[in-house]
Coordinates of C-alpha atoms in Angstrom, one line a residue:
Chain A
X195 CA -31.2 -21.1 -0.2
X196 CA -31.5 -17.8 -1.0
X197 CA -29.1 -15.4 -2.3
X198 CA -28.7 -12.9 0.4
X199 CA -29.9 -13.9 3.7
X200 CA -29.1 -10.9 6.2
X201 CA -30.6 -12.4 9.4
X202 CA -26.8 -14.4 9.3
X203 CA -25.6 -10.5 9.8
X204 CA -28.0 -9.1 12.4
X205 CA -27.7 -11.9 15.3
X206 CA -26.4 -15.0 16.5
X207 CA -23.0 -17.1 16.5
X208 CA -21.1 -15.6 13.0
X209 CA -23.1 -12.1 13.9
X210 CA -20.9 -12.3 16.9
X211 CA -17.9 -13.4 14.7
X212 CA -17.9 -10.6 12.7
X213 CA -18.7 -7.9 14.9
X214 CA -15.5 -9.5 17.1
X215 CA -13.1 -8.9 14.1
X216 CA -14.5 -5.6 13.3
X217 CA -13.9 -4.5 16.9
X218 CA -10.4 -6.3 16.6
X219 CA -9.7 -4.2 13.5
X220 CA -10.5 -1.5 15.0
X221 CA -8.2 -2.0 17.8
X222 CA -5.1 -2.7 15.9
X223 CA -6.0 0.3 13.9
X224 CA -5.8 2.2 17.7
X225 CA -2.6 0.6 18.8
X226 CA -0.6 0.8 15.8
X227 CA -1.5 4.2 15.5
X228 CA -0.5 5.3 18.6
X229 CA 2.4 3.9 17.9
X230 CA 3.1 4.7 14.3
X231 CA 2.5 8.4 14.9
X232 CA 5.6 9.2 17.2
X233 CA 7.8 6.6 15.2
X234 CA 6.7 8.7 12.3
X235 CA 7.6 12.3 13.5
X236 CA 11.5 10.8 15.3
X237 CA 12.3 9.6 12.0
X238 CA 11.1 12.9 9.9
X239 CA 13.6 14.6 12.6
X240 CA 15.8 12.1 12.5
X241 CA 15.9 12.3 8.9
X242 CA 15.7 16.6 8.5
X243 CA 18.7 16.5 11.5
X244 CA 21.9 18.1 11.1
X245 CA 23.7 14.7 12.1
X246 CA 25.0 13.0 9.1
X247 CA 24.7 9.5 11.5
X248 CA 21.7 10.3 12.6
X249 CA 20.4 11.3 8.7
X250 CA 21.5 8.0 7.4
X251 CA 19.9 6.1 10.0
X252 CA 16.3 7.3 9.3
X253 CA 16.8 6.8 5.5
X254 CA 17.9 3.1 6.2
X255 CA 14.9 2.7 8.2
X256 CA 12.5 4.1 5.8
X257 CA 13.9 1.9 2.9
X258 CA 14.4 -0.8 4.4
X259 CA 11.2 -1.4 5.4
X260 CA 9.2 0.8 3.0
X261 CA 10.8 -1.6 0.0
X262 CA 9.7 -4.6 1.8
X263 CA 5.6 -5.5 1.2
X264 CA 3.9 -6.0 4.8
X265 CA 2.9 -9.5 4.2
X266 CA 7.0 -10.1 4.4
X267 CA 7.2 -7.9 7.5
X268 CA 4.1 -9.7 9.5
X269 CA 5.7 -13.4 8.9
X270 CA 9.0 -11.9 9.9
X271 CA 7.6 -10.6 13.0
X272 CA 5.8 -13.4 13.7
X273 CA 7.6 -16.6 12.7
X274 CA 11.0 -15.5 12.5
X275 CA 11.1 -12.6 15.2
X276 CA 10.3 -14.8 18.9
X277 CA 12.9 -17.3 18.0
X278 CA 15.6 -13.8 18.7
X279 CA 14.2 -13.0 22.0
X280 CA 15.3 -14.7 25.7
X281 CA 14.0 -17.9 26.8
X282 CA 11.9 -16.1 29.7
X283 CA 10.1 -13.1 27.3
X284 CA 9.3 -15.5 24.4
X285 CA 7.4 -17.2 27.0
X286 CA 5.4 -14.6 28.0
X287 CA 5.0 -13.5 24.7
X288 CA 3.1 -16.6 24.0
X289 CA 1.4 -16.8 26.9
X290 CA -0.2 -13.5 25.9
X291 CA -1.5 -12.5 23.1
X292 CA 1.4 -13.2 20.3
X293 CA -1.2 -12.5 17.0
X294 CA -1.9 -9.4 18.3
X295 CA 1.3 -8.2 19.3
X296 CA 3.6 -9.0 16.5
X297 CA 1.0 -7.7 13.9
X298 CA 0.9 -4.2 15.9
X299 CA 4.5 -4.3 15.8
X300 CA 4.7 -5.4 12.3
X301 CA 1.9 -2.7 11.7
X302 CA 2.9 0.1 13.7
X303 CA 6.7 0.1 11.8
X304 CA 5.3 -0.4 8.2
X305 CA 3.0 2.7 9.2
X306 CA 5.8 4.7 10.9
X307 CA 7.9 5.1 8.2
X308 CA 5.2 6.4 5.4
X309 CA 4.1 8.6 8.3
X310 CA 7.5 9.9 8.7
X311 CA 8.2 11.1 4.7
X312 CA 4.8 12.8 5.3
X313 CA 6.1 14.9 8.0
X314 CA 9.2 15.0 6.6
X315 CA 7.3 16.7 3.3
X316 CA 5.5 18.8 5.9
X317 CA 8.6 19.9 7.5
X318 CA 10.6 21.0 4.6
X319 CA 7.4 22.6 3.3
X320 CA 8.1 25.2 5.7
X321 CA 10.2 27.6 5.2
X322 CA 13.7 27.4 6.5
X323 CA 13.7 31.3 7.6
X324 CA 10.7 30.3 10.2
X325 CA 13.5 28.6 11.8
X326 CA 16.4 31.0 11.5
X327 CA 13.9 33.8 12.6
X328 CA 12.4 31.4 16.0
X329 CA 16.7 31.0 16.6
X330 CA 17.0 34.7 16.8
X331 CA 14.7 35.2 18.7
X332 CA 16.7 33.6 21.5
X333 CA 14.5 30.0 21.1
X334 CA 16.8 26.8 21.7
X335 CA 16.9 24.6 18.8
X336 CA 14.4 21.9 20.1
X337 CA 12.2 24.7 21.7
X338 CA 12.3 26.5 18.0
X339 CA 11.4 23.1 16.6
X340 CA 8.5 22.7 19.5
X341 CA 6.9 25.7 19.3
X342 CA 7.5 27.0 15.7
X343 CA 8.4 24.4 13.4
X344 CA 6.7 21.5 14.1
X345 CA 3.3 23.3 14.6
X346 CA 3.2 24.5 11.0
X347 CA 4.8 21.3 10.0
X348 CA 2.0 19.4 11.1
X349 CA -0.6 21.1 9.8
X350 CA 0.7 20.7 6.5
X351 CA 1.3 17.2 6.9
X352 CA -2.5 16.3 8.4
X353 CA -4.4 15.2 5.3
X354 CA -1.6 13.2 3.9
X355 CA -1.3 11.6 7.2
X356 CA -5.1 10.7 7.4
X357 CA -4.9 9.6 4.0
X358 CA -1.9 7.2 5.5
X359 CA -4.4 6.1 8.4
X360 CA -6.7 4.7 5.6
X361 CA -3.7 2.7 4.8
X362 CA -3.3 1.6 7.9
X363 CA -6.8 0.9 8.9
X364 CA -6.7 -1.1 5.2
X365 CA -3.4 -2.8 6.3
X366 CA -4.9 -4.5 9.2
X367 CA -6.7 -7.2 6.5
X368 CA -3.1 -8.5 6.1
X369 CA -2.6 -9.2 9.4
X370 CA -5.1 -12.2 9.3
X371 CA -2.0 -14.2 7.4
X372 CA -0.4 -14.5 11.3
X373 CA -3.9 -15.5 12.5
X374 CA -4.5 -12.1 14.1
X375 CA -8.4 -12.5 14.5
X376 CA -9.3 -9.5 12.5
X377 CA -11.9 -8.6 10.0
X378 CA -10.7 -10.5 7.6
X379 CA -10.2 -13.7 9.3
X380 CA -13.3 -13.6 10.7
X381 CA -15.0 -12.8 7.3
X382 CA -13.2 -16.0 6.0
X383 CA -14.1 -17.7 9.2
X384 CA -17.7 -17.4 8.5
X385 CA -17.4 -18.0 4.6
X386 CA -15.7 -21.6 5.6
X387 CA -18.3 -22.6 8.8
X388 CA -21.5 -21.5 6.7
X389 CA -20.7 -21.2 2.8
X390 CA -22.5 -17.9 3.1
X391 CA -19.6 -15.6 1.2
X392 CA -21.7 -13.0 0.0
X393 CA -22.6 -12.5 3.2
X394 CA -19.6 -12.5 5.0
X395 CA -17.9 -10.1 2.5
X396 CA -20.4 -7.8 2.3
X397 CA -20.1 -7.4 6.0
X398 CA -16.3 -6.9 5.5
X399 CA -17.0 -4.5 2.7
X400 CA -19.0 -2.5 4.2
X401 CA -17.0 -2.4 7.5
X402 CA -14.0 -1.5 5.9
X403 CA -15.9 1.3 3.5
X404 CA -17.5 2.7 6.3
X405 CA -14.1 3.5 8.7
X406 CA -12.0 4.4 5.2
X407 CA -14.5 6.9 4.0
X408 CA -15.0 8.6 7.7
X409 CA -11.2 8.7 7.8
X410 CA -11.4 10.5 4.3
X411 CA -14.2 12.8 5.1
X412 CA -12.2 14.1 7.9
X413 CA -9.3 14.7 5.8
X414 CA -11.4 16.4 3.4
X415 CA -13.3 18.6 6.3
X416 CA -9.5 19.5 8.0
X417 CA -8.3 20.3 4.8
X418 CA -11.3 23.1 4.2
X419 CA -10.8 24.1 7.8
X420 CA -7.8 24.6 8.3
X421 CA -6.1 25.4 4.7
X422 CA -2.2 25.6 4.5
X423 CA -1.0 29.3 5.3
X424 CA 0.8 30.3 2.3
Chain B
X223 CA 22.4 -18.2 5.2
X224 CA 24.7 -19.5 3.0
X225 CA 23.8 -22.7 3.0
X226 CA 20.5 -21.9 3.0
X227 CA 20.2 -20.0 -0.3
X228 CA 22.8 -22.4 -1.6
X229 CA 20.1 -25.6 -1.5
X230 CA 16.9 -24.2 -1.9
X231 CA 18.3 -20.7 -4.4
X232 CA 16.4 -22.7 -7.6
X233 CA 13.4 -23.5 -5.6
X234 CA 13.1 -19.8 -4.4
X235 CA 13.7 -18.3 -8.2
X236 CA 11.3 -20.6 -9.4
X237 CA 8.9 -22.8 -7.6
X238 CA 8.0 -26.5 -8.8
X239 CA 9.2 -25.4 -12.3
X240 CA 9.4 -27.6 -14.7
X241 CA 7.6 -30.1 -12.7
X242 CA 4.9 -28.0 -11.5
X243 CA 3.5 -24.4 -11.8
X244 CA 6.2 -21.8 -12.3
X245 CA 6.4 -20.0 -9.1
X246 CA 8.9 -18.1 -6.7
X247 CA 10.6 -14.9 -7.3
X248 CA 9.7 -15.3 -11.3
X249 CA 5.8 -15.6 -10.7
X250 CA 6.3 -12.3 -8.3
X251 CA 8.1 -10.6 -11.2
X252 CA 5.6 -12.0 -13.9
X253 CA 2.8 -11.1 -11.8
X254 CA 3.7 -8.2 -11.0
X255 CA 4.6 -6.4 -14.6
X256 CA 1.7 -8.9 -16.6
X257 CA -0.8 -6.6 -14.1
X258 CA 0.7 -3.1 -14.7
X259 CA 0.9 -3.8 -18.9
X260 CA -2.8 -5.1 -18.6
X261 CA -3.9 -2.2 -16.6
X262 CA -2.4 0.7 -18.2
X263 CA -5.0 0.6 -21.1
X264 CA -7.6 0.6 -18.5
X265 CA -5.6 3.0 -16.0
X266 CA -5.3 5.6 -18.9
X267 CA -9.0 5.0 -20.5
X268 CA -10.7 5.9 -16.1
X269 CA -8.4 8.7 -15.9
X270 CA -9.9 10.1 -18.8
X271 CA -12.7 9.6 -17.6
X272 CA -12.0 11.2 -14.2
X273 CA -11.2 14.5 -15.4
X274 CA -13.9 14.1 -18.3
X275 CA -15.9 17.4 -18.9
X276 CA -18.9 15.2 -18.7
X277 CA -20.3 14.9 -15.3
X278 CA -22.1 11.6 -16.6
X279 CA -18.7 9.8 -17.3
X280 CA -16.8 11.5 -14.3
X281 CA -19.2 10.8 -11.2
X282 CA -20.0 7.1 -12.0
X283 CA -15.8 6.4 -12.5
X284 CA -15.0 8.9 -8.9
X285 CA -17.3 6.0 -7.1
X286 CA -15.3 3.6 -8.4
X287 CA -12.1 5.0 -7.7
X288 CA -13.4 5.6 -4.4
X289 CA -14.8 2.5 -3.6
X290 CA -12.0 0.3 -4.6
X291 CA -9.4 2.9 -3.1
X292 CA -11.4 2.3 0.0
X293 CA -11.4 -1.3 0.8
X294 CA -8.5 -3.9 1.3
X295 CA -7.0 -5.5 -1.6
X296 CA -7.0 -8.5 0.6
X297 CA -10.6 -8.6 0.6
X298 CA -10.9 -7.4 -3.7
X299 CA -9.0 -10.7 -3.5
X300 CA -11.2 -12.8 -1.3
X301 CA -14.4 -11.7 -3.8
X302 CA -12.5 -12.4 -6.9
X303 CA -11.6 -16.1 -5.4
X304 CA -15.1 -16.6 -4.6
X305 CA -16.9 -15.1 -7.3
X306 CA -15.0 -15.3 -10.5
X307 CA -15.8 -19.4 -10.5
X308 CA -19.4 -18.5 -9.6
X309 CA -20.3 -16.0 -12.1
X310 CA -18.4 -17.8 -15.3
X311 CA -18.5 -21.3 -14.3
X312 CA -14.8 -21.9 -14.6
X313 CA -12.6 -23.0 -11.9
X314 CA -10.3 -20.1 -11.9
X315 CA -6.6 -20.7 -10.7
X316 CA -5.0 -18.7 -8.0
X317 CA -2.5 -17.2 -10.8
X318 CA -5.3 -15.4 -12.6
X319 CA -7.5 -14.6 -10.1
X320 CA -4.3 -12.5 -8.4
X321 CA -3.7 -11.6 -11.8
X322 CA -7.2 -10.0 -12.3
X323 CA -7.9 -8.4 -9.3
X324 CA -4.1 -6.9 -9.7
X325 CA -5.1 -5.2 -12.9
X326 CA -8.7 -3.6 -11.3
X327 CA -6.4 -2.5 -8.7
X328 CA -3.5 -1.1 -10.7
X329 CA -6.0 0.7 -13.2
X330 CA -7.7 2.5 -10.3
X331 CA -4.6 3.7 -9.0
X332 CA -3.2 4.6 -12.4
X333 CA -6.7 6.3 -13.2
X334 CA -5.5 8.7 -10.1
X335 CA -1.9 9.1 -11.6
X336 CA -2.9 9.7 -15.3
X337 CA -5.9 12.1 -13.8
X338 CA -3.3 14.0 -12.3
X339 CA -1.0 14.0 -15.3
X340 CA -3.9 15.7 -16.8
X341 CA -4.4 17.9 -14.2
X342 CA -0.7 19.3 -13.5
X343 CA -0.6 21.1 -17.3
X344 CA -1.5 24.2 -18.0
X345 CA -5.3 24.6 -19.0
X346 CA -4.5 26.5 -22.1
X347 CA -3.0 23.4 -24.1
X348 CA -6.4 21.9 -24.2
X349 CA -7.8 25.4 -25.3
X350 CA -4.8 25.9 -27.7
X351 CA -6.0 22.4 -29.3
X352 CA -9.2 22.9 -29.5
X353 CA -9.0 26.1 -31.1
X354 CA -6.7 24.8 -33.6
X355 CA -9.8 22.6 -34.7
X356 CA -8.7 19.0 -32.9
X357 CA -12.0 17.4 -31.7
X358 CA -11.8 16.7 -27.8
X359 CA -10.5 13.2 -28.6
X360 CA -8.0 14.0 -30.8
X361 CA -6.6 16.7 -28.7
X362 CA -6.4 14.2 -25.5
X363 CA -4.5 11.8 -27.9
X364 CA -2.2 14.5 -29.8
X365 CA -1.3 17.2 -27.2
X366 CA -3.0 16.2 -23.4
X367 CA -2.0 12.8 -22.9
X368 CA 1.4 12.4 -24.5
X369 CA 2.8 15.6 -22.3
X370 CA 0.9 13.8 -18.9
X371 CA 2.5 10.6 -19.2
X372 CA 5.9 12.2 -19.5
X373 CA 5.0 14.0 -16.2
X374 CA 4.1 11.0 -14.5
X375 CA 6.3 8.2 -15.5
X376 CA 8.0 8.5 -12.4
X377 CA 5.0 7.6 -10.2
X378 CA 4.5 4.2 -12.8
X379 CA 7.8 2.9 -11.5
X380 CA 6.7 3.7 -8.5
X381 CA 3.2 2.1 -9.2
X382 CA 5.1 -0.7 -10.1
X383 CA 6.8 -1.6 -7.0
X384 CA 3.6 -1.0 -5.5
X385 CA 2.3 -3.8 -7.2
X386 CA 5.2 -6.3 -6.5
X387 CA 4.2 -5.8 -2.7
X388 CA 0.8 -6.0 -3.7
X389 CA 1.4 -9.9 -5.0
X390 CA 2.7 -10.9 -2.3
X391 CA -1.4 -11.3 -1.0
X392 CA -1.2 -14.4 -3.3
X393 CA 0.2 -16.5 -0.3
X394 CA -3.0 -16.2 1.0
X395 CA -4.8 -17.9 -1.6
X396 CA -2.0 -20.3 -1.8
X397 CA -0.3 -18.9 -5.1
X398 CA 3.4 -20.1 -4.9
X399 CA 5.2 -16.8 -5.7
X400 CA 8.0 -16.0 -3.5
X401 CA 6.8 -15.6 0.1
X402 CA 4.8 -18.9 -0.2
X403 CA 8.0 -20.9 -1.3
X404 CA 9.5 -18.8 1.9
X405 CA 7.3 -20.7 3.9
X406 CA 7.8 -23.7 2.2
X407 CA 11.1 -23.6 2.8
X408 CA 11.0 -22.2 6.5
X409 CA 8.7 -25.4 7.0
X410 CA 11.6 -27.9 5.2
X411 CA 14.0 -26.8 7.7
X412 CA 12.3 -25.8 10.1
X413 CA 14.6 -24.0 13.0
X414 CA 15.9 -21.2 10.9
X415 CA 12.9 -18.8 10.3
X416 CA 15.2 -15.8 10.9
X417 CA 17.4 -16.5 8.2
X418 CA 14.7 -17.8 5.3
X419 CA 12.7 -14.4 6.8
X420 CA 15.7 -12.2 6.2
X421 CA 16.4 -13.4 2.9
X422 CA 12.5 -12.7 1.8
X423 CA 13.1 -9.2 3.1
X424 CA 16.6 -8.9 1.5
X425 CA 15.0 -10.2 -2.0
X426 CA 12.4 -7.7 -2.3
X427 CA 14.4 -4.9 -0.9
X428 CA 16.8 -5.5 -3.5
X429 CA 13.9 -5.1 -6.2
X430 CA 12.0 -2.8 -4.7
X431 CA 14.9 -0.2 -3.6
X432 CA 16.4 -0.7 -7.1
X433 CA 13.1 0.5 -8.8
X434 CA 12.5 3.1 -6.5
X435 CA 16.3 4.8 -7.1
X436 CA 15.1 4.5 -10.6
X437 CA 12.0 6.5 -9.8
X438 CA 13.9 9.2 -8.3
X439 CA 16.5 9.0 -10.7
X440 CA 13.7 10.0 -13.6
X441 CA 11.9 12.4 -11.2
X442 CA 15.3 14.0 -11.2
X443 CA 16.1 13.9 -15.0
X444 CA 12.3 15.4 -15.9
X445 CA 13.1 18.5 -13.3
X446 CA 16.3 19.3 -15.4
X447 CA 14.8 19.0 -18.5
X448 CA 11.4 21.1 -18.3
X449 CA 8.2 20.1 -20.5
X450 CA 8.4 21.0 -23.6
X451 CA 5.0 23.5 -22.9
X452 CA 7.4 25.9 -20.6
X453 CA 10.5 25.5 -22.5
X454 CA 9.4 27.1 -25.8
X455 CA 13.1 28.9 -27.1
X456 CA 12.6 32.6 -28.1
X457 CA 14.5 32.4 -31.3
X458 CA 15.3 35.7 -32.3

């Protein structure tokens, strides 16, 4: 037996394995950003509104679920979180794909809310007579916050927010406690048919290195780009 | 929910104890501050390092820090299961493999928080110390380091509720700290999932919110009261 076989990685059965959970990482990486993303920029306005209600609202949601680890929020989501919904949709929901979905939801909230404090960050980073001036110029208040805050908000906010996509993309391993057949479950999949961990982790390792490091680079490349206008 | 917390409230705080393992809420606790004590040597001695004016010492501890920044703690986990037995020959226990790969994880993210402690002060105290005839050593020890750490003890609270969500990725080894006796408990009674869920979320919002307002309470306190580098009276 030797100590590194890599012909396990490049073909066949657990080959196929792995590259499967990769791809599913990948995927709920896509979904829950998708989702995370406009979560993240309601609650930053949500929480930056004038409405007191409205104010208090987005800081419950962003403790409440930021002070609560996302192992907690997947077996919520997934255990606890069907047994609340209609006869009829917790049927379909099983019928589909239930791994999948609850972890994207679990996912794309946990996500959402760090999002949101980095947009909020961004947001009050600019300064409050860009708004007063967009306002006399005869802008509404969401056009003002369309087509001058936000902008400029944004930009701030883009390498923190990659660096939260690195989160995200590393937050997906946690999803394999539901049974979500990601990277990690597949990694451990392998490890248990074969006995061939070193093999199996390195694959993991050097999936997840790979994706976190581009994500980085391109936070690192924006950043020179496109420096904050001071 | 009551009832609930009113039959199993022991087993929750505490696992098996005293007729097993300690687990529950007390392991997570444990856990959670054994890791941050353990790491802080280590935490402060790589942030050194990371802002060291050797490129030899700083490159080699950047990789790190990258590397382990870049990958799951899930999987740091998953290696540490697998290889700690391998490499020393001892069947190592869930506890202290969590335990270990806890403090690796903590130091490299205190390495980053202690580097930019460092970082945030002004470049002419490390000058004013070394002209004053303080080796490099004794000028990290005397004037650098005990002005960083003032500046960053709110981010070690905050580090440390990091941490008690980090040990929750014990369950997946099978260490009983609190949301493996959730489980446990959502198996013994089987329908009520929502409520055992809730009151897992409800436990570690309590901790975790609590340490955060603490956070922000000392972030608040340190604004007020500048560093004693900018606040040097005039006396006339």
């Amino acid at each position: 037996m030797t100590f590194f076989d890599a012909s396990l990685l490049r073909s066949g059965e657990y080959h196929d394995w792995l590259v499967q959970g990769f791809t599913t990482s990948l995927q709920l990486l896509a979904a829950s950003f998708v989702i995370a993303l406009p979560l993240g920029v309601a609650i930053a306005l949500m929480r930056t509104s004038h409405g007191r209600a409205l104010r208090g609202l987005g800081a419950t949601l962003v403790e409440g679920i930021r002070n609560v680890p996302l192992l907690a929020h997947l077996l919520f989501w997934y255990f606890a979180f069907p047994e609340l919904l209609p006869e009829p949709v917790k049927l379909a929901l099983y019928d589909s794909n239930p791994e999948f979905i609850c972890a994207v939801i679990a996912l794309s909230l946990y996500a959402g809310v760090h999002m949101a404090e980095d947009i909020r960050s961004g947001i009050r980073a600019v300064p409050g007579a860009q708004m007063e001036a967009a306002r006399s110029l005869g802008l509404g208040r969401l056009a003002s916050l369309r087509l001058v805050l936000l902008p400029q908000a944004i930009r701030i906010a883009v390498p923190p927010l990659l660096s939260q996509t690195v989160n995200l993309w590393k937050d997906t391993s946690v999803a394999t406690v539901i049974g979500a057949a990601e990277m990690m479950y597949q990694a451990a999949r392998v490890e248990t048919a074969t006995f061939r961990s070193v093999e199996a982790f390195t694959f993991a390792t050097l999936a997840y290195l790979t994706v976190s490091l581009a994500i980085s680079l391109a936070a690192q490349l924006y950043a020179r780009r496109f420096p904050v206008r001071t | 929910m009551i009832e609930l917390i009113h039959d199993y409230w022991l087993y929750f705080l505490v696992g098996q104890y005293p007729n097993g393992p300690l687990g529950g809420l007390t392991l997570t606790i444990l856990l959670s501050s054994a890791a941050l004590v353990l790491a802080m040597p280590l935490g402060l001695l790589l942030g050194v390092a990371r802002v060291s004016p050797w490129r030899a010492v700083r490159w080699p501890t950047a990789v790190l820090v990258q590397i382990v920044r870049a990958v799951p703690l899930l999987l740091v986990v998953f290696w540490a299961y697998f290889f700690l037995p391998a490499v020393t020959g001892v069947k190592t226990g869930q506890a202290t493999t969590m335990l270990m790969t806890l403090v690796l994880f903590d130091a490299v993210y205190l390495a980053e928080i202690v580097a930019a402690g460092i970082r945030s002060l002004p470049k002419g105290q490390l000058e004013g110390a070394r002209s004053l005839g303080l080796s490099y050593g004794q000028a990290l020890r005397l004037v650098i380091l005990p002005q960083a750490l003032r500046h960053v003890l709110p981010s070690l609270v905050s580090q440390l509720v990091a941490t008690i969500k980090a040990t929750s990725l014990g369950y997946i080894i099978g260490l009983s700290e609190v949301s493996f006796i959730a489980t446990q408990v959502n198996t013994l009674v089987f329908t009520r999932a929502v409520e055992v869920y809730i009151v897992l979320a409800l436990t570690y919002f309590m901790l975790c919110f609590g340490l955060s307002r603490l956070a922000f309470l000392l972030e608040r306190r340190m604004n007020r009261r500048p560093v004693s580098a900018f606040a040097t009276k005039v006396t006339p």
